[in-house]
Coordinates of C-alpha atoms and ligand atoms in Angstrom, one line a residue:
X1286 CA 0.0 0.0 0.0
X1287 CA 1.4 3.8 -1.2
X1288 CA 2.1 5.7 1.8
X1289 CA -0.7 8.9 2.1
X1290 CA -0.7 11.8 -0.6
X1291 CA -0.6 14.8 1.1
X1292 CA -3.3 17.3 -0.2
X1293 CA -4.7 20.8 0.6
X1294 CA -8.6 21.1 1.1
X1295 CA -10.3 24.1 1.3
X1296 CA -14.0 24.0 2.5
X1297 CA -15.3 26.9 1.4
X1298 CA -18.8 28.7 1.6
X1299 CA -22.2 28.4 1.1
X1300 CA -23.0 24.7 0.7
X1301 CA -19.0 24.2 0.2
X1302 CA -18.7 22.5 3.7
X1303 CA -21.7 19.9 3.3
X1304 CA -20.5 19.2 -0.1
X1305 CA -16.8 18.8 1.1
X1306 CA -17.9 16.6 3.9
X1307 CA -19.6 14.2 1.7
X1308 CA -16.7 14.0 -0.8
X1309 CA -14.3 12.8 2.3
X1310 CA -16.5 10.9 3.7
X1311 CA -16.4 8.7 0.5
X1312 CA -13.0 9.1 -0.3
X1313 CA -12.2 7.6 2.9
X1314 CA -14.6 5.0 2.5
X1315 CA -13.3 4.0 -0.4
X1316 CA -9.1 3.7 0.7
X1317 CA -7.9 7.2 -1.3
X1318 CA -4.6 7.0 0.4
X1319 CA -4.9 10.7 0.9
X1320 CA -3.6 13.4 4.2
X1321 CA -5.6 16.3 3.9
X1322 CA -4.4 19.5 5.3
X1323 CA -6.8 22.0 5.4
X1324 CA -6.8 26.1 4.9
X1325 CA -9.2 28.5 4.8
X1326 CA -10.5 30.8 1.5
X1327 CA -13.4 33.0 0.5
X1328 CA -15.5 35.1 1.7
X1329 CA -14.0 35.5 5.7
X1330 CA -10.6 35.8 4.1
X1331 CA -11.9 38.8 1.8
X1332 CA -13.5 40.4 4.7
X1333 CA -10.5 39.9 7.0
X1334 CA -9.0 42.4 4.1
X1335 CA -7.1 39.6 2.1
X1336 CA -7.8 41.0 -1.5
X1337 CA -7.7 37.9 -3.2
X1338 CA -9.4 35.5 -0.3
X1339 CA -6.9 33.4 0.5
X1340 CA -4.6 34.2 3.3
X1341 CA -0.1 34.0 2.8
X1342 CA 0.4 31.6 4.9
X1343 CA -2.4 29.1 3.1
X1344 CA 0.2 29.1 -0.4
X1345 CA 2.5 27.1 1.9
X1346 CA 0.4 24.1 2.1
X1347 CA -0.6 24.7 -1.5
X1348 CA 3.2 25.1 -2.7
X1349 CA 3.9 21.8 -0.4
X1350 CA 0.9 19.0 -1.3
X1351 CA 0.9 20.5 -5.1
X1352 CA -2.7 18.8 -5.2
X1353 CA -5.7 21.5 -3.9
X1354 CA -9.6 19.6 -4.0
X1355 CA -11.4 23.3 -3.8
X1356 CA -14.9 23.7 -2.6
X1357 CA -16.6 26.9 -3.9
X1358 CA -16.6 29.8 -2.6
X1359 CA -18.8 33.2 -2.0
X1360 CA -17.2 36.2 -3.8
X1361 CA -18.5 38.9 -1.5
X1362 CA -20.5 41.5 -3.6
X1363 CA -18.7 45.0 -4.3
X1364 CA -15.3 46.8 -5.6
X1365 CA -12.0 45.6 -4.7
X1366 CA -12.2 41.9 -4.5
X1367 CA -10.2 39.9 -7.3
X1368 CA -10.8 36.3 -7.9
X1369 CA -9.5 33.6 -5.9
X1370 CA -9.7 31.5 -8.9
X1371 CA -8.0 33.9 -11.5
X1372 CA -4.9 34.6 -8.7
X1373 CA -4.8 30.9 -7.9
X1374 CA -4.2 30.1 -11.6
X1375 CA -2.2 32.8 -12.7
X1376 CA -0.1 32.7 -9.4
X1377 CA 0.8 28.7 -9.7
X1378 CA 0.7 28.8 -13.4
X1379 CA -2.0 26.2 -13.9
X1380 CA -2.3 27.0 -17.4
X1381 CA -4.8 23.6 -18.4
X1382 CA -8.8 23.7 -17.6
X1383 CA -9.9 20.4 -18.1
X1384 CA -13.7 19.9 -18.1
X1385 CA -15.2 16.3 -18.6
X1386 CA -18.5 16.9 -20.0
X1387 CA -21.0 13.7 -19.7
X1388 CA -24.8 13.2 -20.2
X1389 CA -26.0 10.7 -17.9
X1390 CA -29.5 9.9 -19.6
X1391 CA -32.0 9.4 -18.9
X1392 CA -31.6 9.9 -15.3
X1393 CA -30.2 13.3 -16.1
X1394 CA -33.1 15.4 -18.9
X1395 CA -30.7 16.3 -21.8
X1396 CA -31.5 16.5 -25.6
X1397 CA -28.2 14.5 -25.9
X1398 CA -28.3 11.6 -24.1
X1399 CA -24.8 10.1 -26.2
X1400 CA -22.5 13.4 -25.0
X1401 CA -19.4 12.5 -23.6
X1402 CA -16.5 14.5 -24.5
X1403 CA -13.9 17.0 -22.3
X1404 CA -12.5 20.5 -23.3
X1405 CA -8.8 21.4 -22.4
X1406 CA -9.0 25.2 -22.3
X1407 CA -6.2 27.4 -22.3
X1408 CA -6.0 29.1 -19.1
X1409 CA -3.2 31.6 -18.9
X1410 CA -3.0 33.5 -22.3
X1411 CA -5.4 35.7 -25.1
X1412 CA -7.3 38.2 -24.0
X1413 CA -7.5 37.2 -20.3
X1414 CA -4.3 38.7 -20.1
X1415 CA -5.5 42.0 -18.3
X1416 CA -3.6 44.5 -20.9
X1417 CA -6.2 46.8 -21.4
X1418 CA -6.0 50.8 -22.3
X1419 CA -7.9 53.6 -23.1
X1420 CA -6.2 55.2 -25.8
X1421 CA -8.7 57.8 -26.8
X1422 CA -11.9 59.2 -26.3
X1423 CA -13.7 56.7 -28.2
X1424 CA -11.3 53.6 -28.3
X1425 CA -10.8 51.4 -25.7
X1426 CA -8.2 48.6 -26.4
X1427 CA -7.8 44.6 -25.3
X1428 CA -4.8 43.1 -26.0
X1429 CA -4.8 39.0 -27.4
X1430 CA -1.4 38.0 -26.4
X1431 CA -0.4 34.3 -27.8
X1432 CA 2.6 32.7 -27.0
X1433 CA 4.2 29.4 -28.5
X1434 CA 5.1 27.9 -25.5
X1435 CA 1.7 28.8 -24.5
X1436 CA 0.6 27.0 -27.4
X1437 CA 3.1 24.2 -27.1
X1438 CA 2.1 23.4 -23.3
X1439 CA -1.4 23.4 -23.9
X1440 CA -1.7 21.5 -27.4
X1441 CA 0.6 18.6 -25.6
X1442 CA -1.2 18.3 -22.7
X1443 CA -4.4 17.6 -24.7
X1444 CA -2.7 15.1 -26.9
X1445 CA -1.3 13.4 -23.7
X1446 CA -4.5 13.7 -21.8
X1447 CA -6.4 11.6 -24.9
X1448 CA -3.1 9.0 -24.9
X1449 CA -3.8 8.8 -21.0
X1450 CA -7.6 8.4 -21.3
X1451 CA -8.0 6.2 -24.4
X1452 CA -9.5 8.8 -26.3
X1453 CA -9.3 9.1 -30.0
X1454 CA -9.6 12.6 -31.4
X1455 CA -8.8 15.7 -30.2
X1456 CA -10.3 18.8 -32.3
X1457 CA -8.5 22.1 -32.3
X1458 CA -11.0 25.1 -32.3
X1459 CA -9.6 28.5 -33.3
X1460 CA -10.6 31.5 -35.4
X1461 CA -7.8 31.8 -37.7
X1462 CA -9.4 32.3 -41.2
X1463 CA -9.6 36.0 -39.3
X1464 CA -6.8 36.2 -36.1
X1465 CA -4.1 34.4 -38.7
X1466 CA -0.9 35.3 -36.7
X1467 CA -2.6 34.6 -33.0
X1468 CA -4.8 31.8 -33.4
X1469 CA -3.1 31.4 -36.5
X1470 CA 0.7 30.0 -34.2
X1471 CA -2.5 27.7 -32.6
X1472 CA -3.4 26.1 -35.2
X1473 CA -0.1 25.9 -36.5
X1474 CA 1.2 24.6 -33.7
X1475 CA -1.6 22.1 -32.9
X1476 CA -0.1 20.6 -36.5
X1477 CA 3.3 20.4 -35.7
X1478 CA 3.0 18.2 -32.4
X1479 CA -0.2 15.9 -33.7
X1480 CA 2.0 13.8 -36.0
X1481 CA 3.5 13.0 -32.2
X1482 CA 0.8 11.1 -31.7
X1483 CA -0.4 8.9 -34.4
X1484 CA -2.7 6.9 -33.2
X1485 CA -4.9 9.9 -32.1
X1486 CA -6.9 11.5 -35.2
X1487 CA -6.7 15.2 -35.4
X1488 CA -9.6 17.9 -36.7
X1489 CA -9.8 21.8 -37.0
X1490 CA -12.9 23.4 -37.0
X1491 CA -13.4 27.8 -36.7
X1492 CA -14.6 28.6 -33.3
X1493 CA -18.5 29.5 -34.5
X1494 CA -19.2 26.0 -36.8
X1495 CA -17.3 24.3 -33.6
X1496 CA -19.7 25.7 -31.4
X1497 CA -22.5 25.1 -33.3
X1498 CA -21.7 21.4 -33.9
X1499 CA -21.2 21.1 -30.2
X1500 CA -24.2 22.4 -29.5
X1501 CA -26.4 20.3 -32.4
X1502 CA -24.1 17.4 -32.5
X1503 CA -21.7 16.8 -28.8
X1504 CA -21.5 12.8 -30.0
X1505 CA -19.1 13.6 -32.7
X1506 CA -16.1 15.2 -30.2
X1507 CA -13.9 13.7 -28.0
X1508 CA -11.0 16.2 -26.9
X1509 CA -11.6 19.7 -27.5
X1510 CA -8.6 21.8 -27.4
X1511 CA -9.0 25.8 -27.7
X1512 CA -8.0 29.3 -26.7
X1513 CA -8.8 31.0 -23.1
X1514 CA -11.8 32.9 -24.6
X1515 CA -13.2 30.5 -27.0
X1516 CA -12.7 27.6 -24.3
X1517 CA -14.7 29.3 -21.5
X1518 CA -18.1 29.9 -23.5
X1519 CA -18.0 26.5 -25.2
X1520 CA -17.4 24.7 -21.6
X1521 CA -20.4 26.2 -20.0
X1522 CA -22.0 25.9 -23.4
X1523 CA -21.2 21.9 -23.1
X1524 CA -22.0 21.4 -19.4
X1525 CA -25.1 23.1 -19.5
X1526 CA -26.2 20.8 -22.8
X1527 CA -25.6 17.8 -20.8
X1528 CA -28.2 18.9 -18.3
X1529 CA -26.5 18.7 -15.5
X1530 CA -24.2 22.1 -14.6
X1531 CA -24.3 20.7 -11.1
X1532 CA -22.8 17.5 -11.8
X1533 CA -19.6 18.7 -13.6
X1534 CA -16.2 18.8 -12.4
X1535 CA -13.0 20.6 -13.9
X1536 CA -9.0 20.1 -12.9
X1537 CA -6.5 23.2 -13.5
X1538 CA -3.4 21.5 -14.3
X1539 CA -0.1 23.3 -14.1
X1540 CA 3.6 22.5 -14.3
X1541 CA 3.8 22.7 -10.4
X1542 CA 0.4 22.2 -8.8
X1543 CA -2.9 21.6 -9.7
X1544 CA -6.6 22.2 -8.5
X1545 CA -9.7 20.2 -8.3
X1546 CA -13.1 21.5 -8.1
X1547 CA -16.8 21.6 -9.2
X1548 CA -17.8 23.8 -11.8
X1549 CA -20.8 25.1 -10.1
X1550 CA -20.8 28.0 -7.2
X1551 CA -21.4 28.4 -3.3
X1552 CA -25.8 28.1 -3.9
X1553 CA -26.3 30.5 -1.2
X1554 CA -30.2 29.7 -1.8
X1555 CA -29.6 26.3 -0.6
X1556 CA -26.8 26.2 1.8
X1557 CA -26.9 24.9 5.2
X1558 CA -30.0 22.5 4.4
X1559 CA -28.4 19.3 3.2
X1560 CA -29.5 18.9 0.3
X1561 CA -26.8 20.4 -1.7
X1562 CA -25.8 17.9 -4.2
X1563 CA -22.0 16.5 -4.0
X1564 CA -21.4 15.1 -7.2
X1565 CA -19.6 17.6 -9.2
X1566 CA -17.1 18.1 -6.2
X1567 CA -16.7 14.4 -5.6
X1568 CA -16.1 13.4 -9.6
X1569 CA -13.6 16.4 -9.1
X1570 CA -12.1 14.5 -6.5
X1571 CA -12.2 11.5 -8.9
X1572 CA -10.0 13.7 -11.9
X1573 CA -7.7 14.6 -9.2
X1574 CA -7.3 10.6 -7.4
X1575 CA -6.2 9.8 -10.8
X1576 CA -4.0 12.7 -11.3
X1577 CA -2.3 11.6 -8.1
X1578 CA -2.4 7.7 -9.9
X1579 CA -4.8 6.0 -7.5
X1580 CA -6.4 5.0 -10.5
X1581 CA -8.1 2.4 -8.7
X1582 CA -9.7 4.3 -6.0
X1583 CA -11.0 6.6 -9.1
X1584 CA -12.7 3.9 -10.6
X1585 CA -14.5 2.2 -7.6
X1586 CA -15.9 5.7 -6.8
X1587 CA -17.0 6.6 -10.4
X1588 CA -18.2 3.2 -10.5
X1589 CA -20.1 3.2 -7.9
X1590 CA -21.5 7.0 -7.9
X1591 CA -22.4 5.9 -11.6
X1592 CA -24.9 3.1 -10.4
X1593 CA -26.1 5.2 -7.4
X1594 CA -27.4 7.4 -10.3
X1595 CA -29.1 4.7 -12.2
X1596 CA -30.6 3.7 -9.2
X1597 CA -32.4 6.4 -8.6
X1598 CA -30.4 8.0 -5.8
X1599 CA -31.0 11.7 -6.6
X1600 CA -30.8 14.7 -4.7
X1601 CA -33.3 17.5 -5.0
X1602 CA -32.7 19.3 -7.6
X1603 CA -32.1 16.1 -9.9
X1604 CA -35.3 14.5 -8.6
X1605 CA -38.0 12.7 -11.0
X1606 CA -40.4 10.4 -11.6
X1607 CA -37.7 7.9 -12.1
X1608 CA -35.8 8.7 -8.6
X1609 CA -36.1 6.3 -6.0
X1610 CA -38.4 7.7 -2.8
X1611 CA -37.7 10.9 -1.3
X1612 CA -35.1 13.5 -2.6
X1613 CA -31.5 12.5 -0.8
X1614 CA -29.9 15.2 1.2
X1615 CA -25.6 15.2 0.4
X1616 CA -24.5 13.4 3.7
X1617 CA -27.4 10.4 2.4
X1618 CA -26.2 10.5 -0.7
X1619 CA -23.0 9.5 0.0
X1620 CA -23.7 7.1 2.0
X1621 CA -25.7 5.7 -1.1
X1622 CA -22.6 6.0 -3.4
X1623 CA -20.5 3.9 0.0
X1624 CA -22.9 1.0 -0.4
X1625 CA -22.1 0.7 -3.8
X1626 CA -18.8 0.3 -3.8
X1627 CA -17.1 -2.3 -5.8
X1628 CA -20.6 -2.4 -8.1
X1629 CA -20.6 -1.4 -11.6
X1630 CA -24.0 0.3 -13.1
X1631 CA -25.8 -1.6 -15.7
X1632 CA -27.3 0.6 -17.6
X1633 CA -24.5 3.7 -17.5
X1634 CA -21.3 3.0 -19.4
X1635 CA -18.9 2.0 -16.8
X1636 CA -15.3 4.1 -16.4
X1637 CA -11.9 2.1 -16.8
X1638 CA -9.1 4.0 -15.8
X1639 CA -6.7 1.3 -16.0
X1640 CA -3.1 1.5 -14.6
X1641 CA -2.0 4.4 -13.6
X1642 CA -0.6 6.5 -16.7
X1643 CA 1.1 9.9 -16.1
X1644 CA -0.1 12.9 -18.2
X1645 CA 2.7 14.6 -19.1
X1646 CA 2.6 18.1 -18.2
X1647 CA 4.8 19.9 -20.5
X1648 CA 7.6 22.1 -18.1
X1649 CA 9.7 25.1 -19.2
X1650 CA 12.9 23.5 -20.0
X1651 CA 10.9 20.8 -22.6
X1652 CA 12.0 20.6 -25.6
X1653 CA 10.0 23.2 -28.5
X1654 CA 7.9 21.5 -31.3
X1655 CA 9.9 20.0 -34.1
X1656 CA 9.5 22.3 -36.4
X1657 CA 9.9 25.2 -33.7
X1658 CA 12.0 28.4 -35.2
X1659 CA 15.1 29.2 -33.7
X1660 CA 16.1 32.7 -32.4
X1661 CA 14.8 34.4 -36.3
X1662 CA 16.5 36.8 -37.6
X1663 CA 14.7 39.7 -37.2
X1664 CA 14.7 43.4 -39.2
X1665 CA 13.1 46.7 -38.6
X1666 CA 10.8 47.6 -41.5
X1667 CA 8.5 50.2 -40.2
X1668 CA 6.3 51.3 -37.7
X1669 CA 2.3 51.8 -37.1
X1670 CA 1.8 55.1 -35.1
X1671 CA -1.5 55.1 -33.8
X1672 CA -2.7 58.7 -33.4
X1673 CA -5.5 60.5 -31.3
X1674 CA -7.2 62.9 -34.0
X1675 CA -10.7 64.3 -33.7
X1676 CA -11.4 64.6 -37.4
X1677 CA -13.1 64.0 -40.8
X1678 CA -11.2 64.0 -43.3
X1679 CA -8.2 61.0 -43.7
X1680 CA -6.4 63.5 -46.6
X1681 CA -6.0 66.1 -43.8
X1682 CA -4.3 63.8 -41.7
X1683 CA -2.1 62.2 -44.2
X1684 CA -1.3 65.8 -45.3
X1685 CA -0.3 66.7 -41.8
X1686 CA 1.7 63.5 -41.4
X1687 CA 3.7 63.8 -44.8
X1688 CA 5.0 67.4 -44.0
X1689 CA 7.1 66.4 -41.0
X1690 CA 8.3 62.3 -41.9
X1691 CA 11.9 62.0 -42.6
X1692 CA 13.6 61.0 -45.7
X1693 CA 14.2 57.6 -44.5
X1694 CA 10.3 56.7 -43.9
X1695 CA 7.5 57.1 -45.9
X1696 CA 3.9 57.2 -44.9
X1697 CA 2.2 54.0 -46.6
X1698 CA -1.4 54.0 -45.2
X1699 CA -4.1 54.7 -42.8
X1700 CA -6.7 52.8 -41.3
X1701 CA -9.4 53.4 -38.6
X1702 CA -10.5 50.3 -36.9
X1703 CA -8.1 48.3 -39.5
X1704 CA -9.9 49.4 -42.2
X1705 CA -7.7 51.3 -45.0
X1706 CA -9.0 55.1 -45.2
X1707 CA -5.8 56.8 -47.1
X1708 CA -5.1 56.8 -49.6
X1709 CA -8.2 55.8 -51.8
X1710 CA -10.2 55.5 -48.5
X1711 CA -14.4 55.3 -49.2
X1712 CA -16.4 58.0 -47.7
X1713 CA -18.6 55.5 -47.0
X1714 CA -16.4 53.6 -43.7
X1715 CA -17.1 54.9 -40.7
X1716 CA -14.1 56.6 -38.9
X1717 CA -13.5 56.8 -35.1
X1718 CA -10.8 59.4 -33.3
X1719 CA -8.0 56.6 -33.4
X1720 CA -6.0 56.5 -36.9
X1721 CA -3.5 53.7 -37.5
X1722 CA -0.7 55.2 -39.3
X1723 CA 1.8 52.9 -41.4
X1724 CA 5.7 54.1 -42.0
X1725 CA 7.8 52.0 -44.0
X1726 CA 11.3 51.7 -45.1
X1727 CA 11.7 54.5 -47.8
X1728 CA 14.2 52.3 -49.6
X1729 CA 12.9 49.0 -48.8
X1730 CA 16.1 48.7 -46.4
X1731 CA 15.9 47.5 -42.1
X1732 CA 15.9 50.8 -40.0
X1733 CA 17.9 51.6 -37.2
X1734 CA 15.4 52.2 -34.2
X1735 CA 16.8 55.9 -34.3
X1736 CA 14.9 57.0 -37.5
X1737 CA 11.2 55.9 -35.2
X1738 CA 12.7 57.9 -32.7
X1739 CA 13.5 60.9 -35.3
X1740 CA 10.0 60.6 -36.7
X1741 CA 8.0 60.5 -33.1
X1742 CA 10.1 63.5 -32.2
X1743 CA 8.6 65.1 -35.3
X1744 CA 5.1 64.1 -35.2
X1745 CA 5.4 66.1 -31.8
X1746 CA 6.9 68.5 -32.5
X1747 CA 3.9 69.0 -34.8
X1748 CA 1.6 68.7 -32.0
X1749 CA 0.2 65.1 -33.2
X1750 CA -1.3 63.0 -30.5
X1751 CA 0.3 59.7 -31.0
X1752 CA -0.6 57.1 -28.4
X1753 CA 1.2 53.7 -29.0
X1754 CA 3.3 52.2 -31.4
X1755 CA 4.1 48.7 -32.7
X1756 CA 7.3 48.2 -34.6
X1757 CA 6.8 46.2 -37.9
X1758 CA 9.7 43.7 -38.1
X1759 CA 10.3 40.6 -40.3
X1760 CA 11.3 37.6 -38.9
X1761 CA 13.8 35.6 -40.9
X1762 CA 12.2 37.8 -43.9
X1763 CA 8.8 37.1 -43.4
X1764 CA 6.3 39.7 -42.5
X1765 CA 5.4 40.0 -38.5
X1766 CA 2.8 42.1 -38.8
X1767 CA -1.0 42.1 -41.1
X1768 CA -2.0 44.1 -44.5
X1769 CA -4.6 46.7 -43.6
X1770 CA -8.2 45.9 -44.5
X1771 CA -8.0 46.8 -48.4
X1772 CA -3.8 47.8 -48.8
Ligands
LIG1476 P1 -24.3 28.7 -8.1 O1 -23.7 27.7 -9.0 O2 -23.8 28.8 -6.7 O3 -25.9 28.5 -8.1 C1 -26.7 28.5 -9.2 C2 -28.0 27.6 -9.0 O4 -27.6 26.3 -9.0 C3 -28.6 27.9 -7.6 O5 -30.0 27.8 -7.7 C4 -28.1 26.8 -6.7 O6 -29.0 26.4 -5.7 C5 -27.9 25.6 -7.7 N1 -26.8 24.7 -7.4 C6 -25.5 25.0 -7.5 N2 -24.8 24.0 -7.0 C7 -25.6 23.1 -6.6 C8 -25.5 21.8 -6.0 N3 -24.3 21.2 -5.8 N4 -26.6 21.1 -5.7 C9 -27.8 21.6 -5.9 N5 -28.0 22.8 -6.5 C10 -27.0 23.5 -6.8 O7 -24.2 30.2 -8.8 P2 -24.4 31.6 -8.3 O8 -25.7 31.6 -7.5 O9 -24.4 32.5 -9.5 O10 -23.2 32.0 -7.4 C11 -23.2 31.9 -6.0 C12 -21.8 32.3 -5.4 O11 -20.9 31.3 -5.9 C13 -21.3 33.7 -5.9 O12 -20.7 34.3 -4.8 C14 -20.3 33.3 -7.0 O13 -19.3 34.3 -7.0 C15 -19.7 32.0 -6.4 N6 -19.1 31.1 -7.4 C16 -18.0 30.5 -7.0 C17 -17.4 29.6 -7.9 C18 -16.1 28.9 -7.4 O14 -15.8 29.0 -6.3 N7 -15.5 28.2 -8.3 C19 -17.9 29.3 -9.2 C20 -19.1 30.0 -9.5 C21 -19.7 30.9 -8.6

């Protein structure tokens, strides 16, 4: 027998502590060969003025075990309080949301009774990055910052989270026929590791038909692999077509630690009765028994959770004609799942985890993609200047701009909102107060980054408002920038 794994448990609020009990009380029942230590988060941490709801002393234990099961938790309501979950992730890098999405007809209503698929969402990157400005009066601005080992770490662990698993396709969803550089390195990437994995068929699909098909026909996916953004709507999207939210766990899975919890929230409405249902924590505990290899303590609890189901053991809120006698409160539910341990359900598909088979969760020092660039050799061509300008006319503006550019730049065009306007703009585009203004390489030569300062020096000099810049570079000769809307 393994000795103990030592793991942090938070309890947390609202029906977090009945739910939590429940979970243990199983998980003991059932040998997990587990030492919890416990800490405290949420809504008593915020009040006792820790901004983020967790107190310092509680990322000791986390740092330690490396392995937190999470109740939910009560965000209080107001200013000033950031989210435990977005600083928990961000902080330990856990940069993979895994969500298992199952329809467990017909004891759970759902208009796709054959669903059984899980999205690996990437949880670091895009726009969740927080870099936002206001540049103008009118424009507001988000940046979508992609990164390949972003892309590398993420792609890999979905292709080594279907090896582990036994599942057959994984589906990359991304918008590149628009985003071609950013979700374009996804996609590219996503076909530079599959041939990795051969025995695992591969399929892109654009975000929108992706979503779509998930949300007509969920039988046809297996892994789901996508960006921050796109992941987060088409994982509540997919747990909520299961018809079940409240059965559905998730696992953030980082290089160092990772984090187990249910999907759903505190249920203020309903806490303190007992009748909370456990399952989404306890099938969270199940993702993280086998992330910690006691595969075998996994199965006997899914097992056995799976024909307390069938049976009819439902708490309140999953309660039918089909349930057996009165609604089950959490503690009684459990205690249904204990009986049933070692039992397989009949009519629900059992789970086989097998042997215990790591997930490799790509680290810093891996080794890139195979056909990963080296260090590219990169050359200064030009440089967008993005300029605050309250007016009308595109010609003025490019007039303006022409008169004080030096020699070795030359204005090449303007957009507003990426759209060309100058020169042989239409009168018809609509123009905001934030102009995109491209200067190239007069001679077609690299530029030494003191002829952008020489021309920002002039454009104030001249009293122009410019705001931000982005240099326009080629990488090993190949443009690292986009073509304007119409140039
Ligand atoms: P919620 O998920 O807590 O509740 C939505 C509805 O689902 C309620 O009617 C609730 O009674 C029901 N429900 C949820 N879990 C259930 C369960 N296990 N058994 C039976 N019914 C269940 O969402 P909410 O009401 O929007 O949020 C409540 C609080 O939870 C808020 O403070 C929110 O910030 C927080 N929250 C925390 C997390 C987290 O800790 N990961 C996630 C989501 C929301």
């Amino acid at each position: 027998m393994s000795q103990a794994v030592p793991i942090t448990v938070a309890k947390g609020d609202g029906i977090g502590p009945e739910i939590m009990e429940a979970t243990l009380r199983v998980l003991e029942a059932a040998g997990a060969r587990i030492a919890p230590e416990f800490i405290e988060i949420g809504e008593q941490q915020y009040l006792a003025g820790h901004s983020s709801g967790i107190a310092p002393e509680s990322w000791d234990s986390l740092r330690r075990t490396k392995v937190f099961l999470k109740a939910p938790i009560t965000t209080p309501q107001g200013g000033g309080f950031k989210s435990l979950n977005v600083t928990i992730r961000k902080t330990l890098g856990l940069y993979a949301n895994v969500r298992p999405c199952v329809s467990y007809a017909p004891y759970v209503k759902t208009l796709h009774p054959k669903m059984n698929l899980v999205i690996i969402r990437e949880n670091e990157e895009d726009l969740y990055a927080g870099i936002e400005h206001r540049q103008t009066d009118q424009v507001y601005q988000c940046l979508k910052v992609i990164t390949r080992p972003g892309c590398e770490k993420i792609i890999r662990y979905a292709f080594e989270y279907a090896r582990a698993n036994g599942r057959r396709k994984v589906t990359c969803m991304t918008k590149d026929n628009i985003m071609k550089m950013t979700d374009g390195l996804f996609h590219k990437v996503f076909d530079e590791i599959a041939p990795e994995y051969p025995e695992i068929q591969t399929d892109h699909m654009i975000i929108d038909i992706g979503t779509a098909r998930l949300a007509t026909r969920p039988e046809t996916f297996d892994v789901i692999v996508t960006l921050n953004l796109y992941g987060d709507i088409i994982s509540d999207v997919a747990a909520e077509l299961t018809g079940s939210v409240g059965l559905a766990p998730s696992a953030n899975i980082g290089e160092h630690v990772s984090m187990f919890e249910a999907i759903h929230g505190s249920a203020p409405d309903i806490a303190g009765k007992g009748i909370a249902n456990p399952s989404g924590l306890l099938l969270a505990a199940v993702m993280m028994l086998v992330h910690i290899g006691q595969t075998d303590v996994a199965e006997r609890i899914h097992n056995a959770w799976l024909s307390a189901i069938e049976d009819g053991i439902h708490t309140a809120e999953l309660h039918s004609q089909i349930s057996v006698g009165r609604p089950f409160g959490s503690m009684d539910f459990a205690d249904a799942v204990i009986d049933r341990l070692g039992n397989l359900p009949q009519k629900l598909t059992p789970v086989s985890y097998g042997s215990p088979v790591e997930v490799k969760v790509a680290s810093a020092s891996d080794a890139p993609a195979a056909q990963a660039p080296a260090t590219a050799e990169k050359t200064l061509m030009g440089i967008d200047v993005f300029v605050h300008a309250a007016l009308t006319l595109p010609d003025d503006l490019a007039a303006q701009l022409k008169a004080c550019t030096p020699a070795d730049l030359e204005l090449q065009v303007i957009t507003n909102r990426g759209v060309k306007v100058w020169p042989g703009g239409f009168p018809e585009t609509f123009c905001s107060d934030h102009w995109r203004c491209r200067f190239m390489s007069t001679s077609g030569a690299p530029l030494p980054h003191t002829s952008l300062v020489a021309l920002l020096s002039a454009l104030a000099a001249q009293g122009v408002d410019f705001i931000k810049t982005e240099n326009l570079c080629h990488f090993d000769g190949q443009r690292g920038y986009s073509l304007a809307q119409g140039q």
